[in-house]
mmCIF file of C-alpha atoms in Angstrom:
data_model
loop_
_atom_site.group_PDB
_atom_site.id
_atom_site.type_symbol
_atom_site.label_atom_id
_atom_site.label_comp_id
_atom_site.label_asym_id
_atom_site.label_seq_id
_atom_site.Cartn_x
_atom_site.Cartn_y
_atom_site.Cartn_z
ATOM 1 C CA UNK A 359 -3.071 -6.637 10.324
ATOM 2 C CA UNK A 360 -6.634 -4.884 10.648
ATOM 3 C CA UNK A 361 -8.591 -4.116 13.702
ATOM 4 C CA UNK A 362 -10.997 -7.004 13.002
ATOM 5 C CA UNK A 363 -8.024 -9.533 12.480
ATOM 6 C CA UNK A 364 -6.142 -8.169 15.517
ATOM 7 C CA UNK A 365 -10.234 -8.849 17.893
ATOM 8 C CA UNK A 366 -10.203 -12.281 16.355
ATOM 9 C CA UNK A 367 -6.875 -13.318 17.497
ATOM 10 C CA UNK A 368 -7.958 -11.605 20.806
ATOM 11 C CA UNK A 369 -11.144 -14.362 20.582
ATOM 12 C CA UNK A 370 -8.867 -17.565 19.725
ATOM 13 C CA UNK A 371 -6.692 -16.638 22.930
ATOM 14 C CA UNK A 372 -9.566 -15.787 25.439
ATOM 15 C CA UNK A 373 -10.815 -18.857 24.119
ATOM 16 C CA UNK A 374 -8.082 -21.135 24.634
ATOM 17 C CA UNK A 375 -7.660 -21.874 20.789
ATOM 18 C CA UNK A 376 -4.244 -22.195 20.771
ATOM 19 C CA UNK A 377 -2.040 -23.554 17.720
ATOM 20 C CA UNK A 378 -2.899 -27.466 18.816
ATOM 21 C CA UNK A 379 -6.524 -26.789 19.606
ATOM 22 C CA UNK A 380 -6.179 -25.199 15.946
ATOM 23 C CA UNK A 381 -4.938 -28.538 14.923
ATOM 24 C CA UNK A 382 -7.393 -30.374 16.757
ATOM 25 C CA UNK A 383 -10.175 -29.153 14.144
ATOM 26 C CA UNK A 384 -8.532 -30.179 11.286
ATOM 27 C CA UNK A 385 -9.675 -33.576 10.286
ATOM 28 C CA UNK A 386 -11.840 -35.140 8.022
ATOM 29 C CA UNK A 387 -15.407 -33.645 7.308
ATOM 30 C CA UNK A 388 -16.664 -37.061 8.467
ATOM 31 C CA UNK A 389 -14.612 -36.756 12.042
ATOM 32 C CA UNK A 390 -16.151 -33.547 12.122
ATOM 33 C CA UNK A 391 -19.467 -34.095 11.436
ATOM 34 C CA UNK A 392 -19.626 -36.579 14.442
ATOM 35 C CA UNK A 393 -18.539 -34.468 16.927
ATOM 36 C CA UNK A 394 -21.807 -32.219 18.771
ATOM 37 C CA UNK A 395 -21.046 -28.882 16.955
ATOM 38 C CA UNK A 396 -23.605 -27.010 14.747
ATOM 39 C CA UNK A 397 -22.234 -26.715 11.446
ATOM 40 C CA UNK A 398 -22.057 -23.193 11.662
ATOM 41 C CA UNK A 399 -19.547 -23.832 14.472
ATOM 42 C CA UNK A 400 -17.758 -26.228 12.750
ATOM 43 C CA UNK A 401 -17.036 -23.642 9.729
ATOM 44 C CA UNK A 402 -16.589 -20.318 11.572
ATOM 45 C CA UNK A 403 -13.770 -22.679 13.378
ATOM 46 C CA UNK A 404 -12.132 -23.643 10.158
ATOM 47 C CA UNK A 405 -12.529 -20.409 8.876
ATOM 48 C CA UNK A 406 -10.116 -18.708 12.125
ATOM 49 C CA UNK A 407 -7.717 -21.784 12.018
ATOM 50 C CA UNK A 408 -7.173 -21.347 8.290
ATOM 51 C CA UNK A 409 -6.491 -17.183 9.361
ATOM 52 C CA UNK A 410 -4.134 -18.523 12.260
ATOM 53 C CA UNK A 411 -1.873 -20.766 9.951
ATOM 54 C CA UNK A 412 -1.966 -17.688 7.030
ATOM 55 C CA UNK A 413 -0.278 -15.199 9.549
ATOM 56 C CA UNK A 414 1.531 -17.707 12.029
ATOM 57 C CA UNK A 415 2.042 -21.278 9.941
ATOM 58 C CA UNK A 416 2.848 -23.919 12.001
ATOM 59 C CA UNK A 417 4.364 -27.598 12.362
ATOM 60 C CA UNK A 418 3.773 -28.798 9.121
ATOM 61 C CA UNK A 419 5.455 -32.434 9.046
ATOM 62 C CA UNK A 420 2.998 -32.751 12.449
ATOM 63 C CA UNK A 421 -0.406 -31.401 10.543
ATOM 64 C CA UNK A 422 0.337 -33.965 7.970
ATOM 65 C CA UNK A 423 1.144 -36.688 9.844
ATOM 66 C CA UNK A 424 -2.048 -36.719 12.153
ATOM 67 C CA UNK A 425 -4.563 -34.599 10.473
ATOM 68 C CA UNK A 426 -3.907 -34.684 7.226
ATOM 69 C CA UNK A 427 -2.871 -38.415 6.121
ATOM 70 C CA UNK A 428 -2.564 -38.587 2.321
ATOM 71 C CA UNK A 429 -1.942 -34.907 1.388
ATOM 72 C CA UNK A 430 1.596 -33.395 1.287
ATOM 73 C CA UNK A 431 1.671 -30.230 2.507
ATOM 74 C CA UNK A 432 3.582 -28.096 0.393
ATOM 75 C CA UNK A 433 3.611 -24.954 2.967
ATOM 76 C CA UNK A 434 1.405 -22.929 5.450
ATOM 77 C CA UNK A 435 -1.311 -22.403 2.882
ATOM 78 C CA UNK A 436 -1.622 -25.877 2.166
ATOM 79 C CA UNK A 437 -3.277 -26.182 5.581
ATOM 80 C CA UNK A 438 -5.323 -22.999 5.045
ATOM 81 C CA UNK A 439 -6.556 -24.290 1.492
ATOM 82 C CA UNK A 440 -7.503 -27.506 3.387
ATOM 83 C CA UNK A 441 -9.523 -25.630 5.853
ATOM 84 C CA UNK A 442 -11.123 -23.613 3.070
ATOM 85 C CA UNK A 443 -11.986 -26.805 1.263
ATOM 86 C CA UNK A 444 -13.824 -28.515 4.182
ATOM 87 C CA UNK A 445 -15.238 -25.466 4.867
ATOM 88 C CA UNK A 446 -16.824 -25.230 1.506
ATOM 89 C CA UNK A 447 -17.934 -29.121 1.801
ATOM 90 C CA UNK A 448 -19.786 -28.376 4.823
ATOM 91 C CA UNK A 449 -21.443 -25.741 3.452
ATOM 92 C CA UNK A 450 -21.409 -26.066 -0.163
ATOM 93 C CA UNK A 451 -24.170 -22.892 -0.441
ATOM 94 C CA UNK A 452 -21.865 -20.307 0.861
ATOM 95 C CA UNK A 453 -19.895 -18.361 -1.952
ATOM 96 C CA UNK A 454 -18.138 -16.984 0.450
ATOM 97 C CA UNK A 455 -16.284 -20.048 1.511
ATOM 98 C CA UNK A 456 -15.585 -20.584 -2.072
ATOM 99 C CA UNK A 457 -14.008 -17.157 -2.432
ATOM 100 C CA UNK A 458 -11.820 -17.858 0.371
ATOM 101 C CA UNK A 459 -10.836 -20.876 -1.294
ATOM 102 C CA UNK A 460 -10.259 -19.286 -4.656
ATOM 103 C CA UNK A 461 -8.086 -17.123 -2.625
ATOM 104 C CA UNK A 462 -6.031 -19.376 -1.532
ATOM 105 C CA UNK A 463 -5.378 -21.158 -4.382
ATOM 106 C CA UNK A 464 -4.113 -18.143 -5.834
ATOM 107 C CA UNK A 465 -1.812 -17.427 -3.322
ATOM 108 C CA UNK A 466 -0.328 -20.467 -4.185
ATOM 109 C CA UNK A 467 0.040 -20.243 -7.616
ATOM 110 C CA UNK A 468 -2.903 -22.244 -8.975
ATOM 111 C CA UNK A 469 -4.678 -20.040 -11.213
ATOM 112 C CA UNK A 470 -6.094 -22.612 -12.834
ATOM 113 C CA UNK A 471 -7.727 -24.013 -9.990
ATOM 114 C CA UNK A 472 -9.336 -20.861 -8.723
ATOM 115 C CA UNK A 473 -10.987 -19.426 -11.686
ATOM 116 C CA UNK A 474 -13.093 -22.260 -11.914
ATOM 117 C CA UNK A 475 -14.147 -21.738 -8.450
ATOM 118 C CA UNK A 476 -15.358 -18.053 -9.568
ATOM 119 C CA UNK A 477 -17.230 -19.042 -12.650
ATOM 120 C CA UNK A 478 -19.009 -21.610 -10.236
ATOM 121 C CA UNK A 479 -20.080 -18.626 -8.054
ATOM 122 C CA UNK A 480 -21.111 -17.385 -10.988
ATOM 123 C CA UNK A 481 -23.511 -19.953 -11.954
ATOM 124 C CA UNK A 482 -24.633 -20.197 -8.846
ATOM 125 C CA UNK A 483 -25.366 -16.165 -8.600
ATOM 126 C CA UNK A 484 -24.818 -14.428 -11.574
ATOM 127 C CA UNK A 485 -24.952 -11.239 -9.776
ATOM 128 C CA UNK A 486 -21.841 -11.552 -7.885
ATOM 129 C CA UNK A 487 -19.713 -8.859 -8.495
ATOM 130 C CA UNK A 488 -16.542 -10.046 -6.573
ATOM 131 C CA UNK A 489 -16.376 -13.517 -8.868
ATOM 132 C CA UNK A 490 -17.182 -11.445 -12.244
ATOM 133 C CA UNK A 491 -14.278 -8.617 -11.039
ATOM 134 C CA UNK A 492 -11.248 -11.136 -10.509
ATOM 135 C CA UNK A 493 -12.372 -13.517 -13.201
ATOM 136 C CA UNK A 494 -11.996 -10.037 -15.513
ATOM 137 C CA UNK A 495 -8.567 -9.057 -13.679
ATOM 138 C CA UNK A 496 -6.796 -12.336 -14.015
ATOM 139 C CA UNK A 497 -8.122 -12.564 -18.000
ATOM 140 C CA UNK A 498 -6.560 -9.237 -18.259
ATOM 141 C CA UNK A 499 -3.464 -10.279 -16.244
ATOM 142 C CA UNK A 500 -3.176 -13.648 -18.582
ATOM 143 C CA UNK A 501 -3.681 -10.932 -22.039
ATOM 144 C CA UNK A 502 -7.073 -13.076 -22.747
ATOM 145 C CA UNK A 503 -8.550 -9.870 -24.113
ATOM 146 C CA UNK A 504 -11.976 -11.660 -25.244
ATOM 147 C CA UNK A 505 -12.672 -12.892 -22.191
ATOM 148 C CA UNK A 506 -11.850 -9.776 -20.540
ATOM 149 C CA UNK A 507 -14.028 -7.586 -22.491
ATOM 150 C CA UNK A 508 -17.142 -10.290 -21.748
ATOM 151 C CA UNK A 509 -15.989 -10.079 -18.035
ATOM 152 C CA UNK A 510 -16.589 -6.199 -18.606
ATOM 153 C CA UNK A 511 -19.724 -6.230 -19.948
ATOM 154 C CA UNK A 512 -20.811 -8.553 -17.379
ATOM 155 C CA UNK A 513 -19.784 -6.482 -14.457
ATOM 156 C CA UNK A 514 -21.617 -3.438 -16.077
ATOM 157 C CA UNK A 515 -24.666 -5.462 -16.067
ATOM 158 C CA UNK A 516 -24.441 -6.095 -12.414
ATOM 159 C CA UNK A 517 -23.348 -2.684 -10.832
ATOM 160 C CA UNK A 518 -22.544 0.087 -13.384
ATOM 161 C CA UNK A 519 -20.780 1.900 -11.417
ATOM 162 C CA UNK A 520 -18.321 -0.127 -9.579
ATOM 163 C CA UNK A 521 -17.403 -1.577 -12.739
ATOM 164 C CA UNK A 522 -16.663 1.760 -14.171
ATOM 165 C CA UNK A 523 -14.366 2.050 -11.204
ATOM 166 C CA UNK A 524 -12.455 -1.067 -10.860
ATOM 167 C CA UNK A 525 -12.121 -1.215 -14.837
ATOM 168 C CA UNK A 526 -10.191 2.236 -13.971
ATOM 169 C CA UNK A 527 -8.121 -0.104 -11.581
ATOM 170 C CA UNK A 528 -7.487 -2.179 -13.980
ATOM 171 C CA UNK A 529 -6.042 0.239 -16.406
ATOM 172 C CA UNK A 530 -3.437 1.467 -13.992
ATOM 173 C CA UNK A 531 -2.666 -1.408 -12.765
ATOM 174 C CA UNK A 532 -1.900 -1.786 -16.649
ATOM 175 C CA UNK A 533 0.066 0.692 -16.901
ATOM 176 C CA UNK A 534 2.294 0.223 -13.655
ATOM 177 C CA UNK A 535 2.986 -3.094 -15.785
ATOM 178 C CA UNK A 536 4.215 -1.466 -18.659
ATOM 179 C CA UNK A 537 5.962 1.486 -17.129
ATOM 180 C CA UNK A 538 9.489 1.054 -17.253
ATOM 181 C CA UNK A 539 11.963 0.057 -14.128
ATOM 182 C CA UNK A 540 13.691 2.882 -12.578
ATOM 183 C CA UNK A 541 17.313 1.904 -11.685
ATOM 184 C CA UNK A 542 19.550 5.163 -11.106
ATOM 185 C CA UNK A 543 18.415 7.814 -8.926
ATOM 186 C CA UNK A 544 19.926 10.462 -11.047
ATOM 187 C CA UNK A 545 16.404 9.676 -13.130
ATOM 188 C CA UNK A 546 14.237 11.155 -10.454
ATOM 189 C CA UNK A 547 12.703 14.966 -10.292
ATOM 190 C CA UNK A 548 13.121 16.593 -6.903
ATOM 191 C CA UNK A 549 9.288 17.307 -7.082
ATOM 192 C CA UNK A 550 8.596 13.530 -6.347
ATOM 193 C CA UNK A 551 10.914 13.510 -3.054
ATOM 194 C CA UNK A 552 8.837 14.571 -0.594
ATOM 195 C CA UNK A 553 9.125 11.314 1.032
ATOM 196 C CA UNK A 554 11.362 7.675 0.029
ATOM 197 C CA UNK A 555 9.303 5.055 0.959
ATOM 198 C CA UNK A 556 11.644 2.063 1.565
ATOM 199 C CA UNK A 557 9.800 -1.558 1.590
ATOM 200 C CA UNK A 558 11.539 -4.225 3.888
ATOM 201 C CA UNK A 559 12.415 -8.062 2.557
ATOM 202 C CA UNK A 560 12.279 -11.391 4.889
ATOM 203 C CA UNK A 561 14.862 -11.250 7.250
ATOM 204 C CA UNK A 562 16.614 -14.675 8.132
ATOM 205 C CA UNK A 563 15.934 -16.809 10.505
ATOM 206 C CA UNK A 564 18.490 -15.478 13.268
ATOM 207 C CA UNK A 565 17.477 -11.392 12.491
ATOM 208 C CA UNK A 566 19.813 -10.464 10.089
ATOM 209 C CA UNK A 567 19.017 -8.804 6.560
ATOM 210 C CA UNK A 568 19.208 -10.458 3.554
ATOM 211 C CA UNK A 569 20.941 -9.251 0.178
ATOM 212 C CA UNK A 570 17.978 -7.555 -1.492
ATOM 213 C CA UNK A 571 17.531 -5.876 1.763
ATOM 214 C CA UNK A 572 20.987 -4.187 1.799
ATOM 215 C CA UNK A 573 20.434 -2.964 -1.662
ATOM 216 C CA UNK A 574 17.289 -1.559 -1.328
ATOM 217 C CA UNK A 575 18.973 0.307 1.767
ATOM 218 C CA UNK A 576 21.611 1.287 -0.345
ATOM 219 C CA UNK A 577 19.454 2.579 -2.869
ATOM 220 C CA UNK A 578 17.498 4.554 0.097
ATOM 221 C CA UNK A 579 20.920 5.924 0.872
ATOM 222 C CA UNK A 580 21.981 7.533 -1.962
ATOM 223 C CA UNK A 581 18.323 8.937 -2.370
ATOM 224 C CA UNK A 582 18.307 10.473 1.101
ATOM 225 C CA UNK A 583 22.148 12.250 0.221
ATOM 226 C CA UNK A 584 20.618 13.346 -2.888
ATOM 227 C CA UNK A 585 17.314 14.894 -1.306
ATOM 228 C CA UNK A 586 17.872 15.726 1.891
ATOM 229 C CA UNK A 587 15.064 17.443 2.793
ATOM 230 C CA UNK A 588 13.242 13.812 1.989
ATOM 231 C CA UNK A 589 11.340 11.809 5.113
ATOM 232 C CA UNK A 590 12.131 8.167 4.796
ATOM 233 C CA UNK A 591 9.318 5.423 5.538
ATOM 234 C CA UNK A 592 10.819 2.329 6.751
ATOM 235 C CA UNK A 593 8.402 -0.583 6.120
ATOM 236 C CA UNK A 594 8.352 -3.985 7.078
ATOM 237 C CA UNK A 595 6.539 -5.965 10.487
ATOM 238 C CA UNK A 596 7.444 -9.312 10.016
ATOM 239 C CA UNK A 597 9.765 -10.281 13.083
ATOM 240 C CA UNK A 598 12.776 -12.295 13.401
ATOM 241 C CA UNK A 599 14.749 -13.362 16.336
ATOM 242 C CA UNK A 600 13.205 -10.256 17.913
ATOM 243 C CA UNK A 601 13.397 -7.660 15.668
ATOM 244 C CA UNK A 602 11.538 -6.141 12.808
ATOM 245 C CA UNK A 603 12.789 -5.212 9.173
ATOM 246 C CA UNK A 604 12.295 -2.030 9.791
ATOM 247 C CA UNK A 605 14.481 -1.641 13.220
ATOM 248 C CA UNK A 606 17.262 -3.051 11.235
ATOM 249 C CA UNK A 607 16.100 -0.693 8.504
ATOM 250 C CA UNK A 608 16.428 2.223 10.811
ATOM 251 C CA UNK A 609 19.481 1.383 12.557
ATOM 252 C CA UNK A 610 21.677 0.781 9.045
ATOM 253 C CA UNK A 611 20.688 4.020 7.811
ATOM 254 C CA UNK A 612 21.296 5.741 11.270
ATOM 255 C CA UNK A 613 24.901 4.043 11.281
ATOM 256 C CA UNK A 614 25.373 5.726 7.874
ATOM 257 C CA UNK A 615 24.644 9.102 8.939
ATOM 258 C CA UNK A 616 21.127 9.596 8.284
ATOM 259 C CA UNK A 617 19.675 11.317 10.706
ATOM 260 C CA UNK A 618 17.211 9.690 12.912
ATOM 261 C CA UNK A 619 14.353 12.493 12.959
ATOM 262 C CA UNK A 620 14.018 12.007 9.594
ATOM 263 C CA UNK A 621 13.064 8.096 9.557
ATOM 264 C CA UNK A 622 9.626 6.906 9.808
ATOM 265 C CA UNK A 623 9.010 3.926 11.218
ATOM 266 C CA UNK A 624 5.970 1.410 9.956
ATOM 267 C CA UNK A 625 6.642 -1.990 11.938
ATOM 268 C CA UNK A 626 3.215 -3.822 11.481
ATOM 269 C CA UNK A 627 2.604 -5.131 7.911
ATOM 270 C CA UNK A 628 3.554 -8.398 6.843
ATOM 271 C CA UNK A 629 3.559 -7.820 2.740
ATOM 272 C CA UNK A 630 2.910 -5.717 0.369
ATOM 273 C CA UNK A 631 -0.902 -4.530 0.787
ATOM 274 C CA UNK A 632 0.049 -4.216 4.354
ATOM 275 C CA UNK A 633 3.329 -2.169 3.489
ATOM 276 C CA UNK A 634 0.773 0.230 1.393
ATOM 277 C CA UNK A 635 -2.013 0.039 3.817
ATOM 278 C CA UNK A 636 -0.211 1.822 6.883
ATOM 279 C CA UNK A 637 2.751 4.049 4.734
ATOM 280 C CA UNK A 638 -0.098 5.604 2.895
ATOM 281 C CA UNK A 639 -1.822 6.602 6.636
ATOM 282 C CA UNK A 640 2.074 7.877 7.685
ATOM 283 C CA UNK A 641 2.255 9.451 4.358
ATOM 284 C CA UNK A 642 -1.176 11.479 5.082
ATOM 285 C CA UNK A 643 -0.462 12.182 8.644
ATOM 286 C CA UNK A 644 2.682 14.331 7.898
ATOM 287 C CA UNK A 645 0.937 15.660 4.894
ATOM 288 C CA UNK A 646 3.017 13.710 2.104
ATOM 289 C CA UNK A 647 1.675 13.541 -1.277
ATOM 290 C CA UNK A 648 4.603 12.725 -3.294
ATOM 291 C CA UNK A 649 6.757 9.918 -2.548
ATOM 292 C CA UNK A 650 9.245 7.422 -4.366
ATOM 293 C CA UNK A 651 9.363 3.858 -3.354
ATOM 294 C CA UNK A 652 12.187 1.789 -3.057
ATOM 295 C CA UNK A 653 12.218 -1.704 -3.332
ATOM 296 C CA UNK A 654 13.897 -4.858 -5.912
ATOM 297 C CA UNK A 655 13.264 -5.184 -9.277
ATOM 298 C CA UNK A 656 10.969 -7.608 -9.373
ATOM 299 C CA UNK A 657 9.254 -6.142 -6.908
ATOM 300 C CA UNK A 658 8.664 -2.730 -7.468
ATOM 301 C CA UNK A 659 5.614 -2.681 -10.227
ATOM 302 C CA UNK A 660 4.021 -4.762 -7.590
ATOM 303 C CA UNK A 661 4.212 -2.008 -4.800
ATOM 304 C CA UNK A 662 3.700 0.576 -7.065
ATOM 305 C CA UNK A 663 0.442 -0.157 -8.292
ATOM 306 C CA UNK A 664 -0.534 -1.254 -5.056
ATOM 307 C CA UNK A 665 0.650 1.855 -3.108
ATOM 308 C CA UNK A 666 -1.488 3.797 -5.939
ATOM 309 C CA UNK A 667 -4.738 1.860 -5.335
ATOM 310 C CA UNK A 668 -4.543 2.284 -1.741
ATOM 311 C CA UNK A 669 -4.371 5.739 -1.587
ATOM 312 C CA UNK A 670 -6.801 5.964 -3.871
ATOM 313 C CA UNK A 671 -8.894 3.695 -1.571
ATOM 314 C CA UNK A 672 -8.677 6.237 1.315
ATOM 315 C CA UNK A 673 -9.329 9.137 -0.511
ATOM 316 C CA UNK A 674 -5.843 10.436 -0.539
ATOM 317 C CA UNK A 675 -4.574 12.117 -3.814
ATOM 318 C CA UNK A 676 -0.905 10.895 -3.896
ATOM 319 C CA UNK A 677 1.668 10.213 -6.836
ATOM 320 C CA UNK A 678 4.304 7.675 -6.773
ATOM 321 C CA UNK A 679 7.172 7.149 -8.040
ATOM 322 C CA UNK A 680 9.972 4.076 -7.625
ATOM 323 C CA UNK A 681 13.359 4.005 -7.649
ATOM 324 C CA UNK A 682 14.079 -0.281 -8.388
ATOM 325 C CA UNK A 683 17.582 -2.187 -6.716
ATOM 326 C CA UNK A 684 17.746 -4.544 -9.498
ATOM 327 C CA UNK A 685 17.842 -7.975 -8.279
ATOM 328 C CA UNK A 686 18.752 -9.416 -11.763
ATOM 329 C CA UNK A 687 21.308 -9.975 -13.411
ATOM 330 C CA UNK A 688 20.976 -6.868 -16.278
ATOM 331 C CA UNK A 689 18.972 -4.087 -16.414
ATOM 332 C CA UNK A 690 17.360 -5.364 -19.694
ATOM 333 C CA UNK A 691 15.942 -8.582 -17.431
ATOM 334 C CA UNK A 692 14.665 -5.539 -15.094
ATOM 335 C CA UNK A 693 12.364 -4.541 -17.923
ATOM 336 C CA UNK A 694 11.075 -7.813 -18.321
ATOM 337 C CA UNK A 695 7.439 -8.802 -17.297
ATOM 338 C CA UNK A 696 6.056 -12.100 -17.258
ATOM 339 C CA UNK A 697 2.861 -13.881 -16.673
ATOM 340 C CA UNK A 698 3.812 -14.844 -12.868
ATOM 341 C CA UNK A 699 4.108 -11.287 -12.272
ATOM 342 C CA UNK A 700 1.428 -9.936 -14.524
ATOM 343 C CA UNK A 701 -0.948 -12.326 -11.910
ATOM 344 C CA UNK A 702 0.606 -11.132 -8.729
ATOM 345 C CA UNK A 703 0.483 -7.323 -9.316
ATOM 346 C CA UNK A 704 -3.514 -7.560 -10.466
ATOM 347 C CA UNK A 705 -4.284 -9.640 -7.555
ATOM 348 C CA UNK A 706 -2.958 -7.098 -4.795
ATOM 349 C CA UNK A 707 -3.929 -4.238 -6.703
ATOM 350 C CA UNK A 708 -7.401 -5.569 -6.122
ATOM 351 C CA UNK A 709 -6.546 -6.491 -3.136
ATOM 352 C CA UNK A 710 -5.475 -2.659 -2.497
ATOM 353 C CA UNK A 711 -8.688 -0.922 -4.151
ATOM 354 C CA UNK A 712 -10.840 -2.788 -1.782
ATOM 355 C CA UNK A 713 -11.657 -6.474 -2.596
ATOM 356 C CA UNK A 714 -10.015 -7.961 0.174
ATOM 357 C CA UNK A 715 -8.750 -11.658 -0.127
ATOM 358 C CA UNK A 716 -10.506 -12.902 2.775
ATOM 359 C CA UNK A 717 -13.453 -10.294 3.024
ATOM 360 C CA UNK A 718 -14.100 -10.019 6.931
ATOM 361 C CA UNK A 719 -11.122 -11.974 8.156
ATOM 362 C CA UNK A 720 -7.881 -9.999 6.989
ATOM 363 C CA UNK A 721 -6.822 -7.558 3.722
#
């Protein structure tokens, strides 16, 4: 989470907002419009309720029941899109609202719903660069290669330069697409071992890894024997019955005989941007500028890319490499890349270059 993110949760708890207060403002525009807030209140409210339930969720079956009679809420960003959406019916002017929306919806898969959101920004300011960028990414993520050629143009037209830019984005994040899966780590030069940067998974509910988590260790393992003179990034935030991925991370390795001095811990992302975010800083602290990253599969084009934007971002030159646990069932699946995935690796690449998803409130 980012300095602003971490102030604002500081604000919600000097303020009292707690997760029912939270709750509280979640009803009906027309509730809300009676109550004696200025509408600007009433939307910068939404606006850090929807930001509470993205990072900490909730009690669903309770939101639903009292606040949100009608709508079945499919998940924690069900209640954020909500908030979005009333957000944007209070103030139907602000583009900004509707981004966040658009957001949202394609965090949750609904593609189809959010693009019309940015051609109505659009319309409503042809100028905006943000709207013209991700309606150009996702065409190029879907392979609509008309449409993604008139999103170019247009972006040229509104700021030559960042276009010129992001379009350069676009073509590595292209090419991390179609690069192929790296599953033995007999395939990797010693020149790209400076450091193995090892991405956590979800741990269950009662703090103990998962699966993919063991095999991406395992991967990290035989990496580390092979290059010993490797650091090792641990990465993962999200906690579980009181401990972090990457304290488990850290521990497993240490119980295999890896010695501790050579582990670096990152313990405060929560996904993927986040995982790129602060390894790239550890990375550039201890002067790293080559490093392979571990992770699944299905996962590892995704942090690729993303790990190359953001250190890009910060002005870092850096090359990565990956080294894939394959989480399938044959390495010719591995190889494999669909549409799902095609729109998840474009969206946190530009996420990672520096369109954030919820500009202001978090990456």
């Amino acid at each position: 989470m980012n300095n602003y993110a971490k102030n604002l949760w500081q604000r919600l708890l000097i303020r009292n907002i707690s997760l029912l207060i939270g709750l509280s403002l979640l009803v009906p525009p027309g509730i809300i419009g009676a109550a004696d807030w200025s509408t600007e209140k009433q939307v910068c409210d939404l606006q850090q309720t929807a930001i509470y339930w993205f990072w900490n969720g909730g009690d669903l079956q309770k939101a639903e029941k009292e606040f949100f009679k009608g709508i079945t809420l499919q998940g924690n960003l069900s209640v954020v899109e909500q908030c979005f959406l009333q957000a944007t019916l209070l103030a139907p002017e602000r583009t900004d609202l509707q981004f966040d929306l658009a957001s949202t919806l394609v965090l949750e898969n609904k593609l189809s719903e959010a693009l019309p959101l940015y051609n109505k920004m659009l319309v409503n300011d042809k100028h905006n660069f943000d709207a013209a960028l991700l309606l150009a990414a996702y065409d190029k993520a879907l392979q609509n290669n008309n449409e993604y050629a008139q999103n170019i143009q247009q972006l040229q037209t509104i700021d030559t330069l960042q276009a010129s830019l992001y379009q350069k984005t676009l073509e590595r994040t292209e090419a991390c697409l179609t690069m192929p899966v790296v599953l033995s780590p007999d395939s990797i030069n010693p020149g790209d071992a400076q450091a193995i940067v090892t991405l956590g998974y979800a741990l269950a509910d009662d703090g103990t890894m998962r699966p993919p988590l063991y095999g991406r260790l395992n991967v990290t393992l035989t990496l580390a024997k092979k290059f010993p003179k490797s650091k090792i990034i641990v990465s993962g935030g999200v906690p579980r019955a009181g401990v972090t991925e990457s304290f488990l991370m850290t521990e497993w390795l240490a119980s295999k005989g890896i010695d501790r001095s050579r582990i670096l811990i990152e313990d405060k992302s929560k996904d993927t941007v986040a995982n790129a975010n602060f390894s790239v800083d550890i990375l550039a602290k201890n002067n790293l500028t080559r490093a392979i990253i571990v992770s699944s599969a299905s996962h590892v084009r995704r942090a690729q890319s993303v790990f190359t934007e953001m250190a890009r971002s910060k002005g870092h030159t850096m090359t990565f490499t990956h080294c894939a646990f394959n989480d399938y069932d044959s390495s010719l699946q591995a190889q494999a890349v669909g549409i799902p995935e095609r729109i998840v690796v474009y969206r946190d690449s530009i996420r990672a270059a520096g369109l954030w998803a919820y500009p202001g409130l978090q990456q």
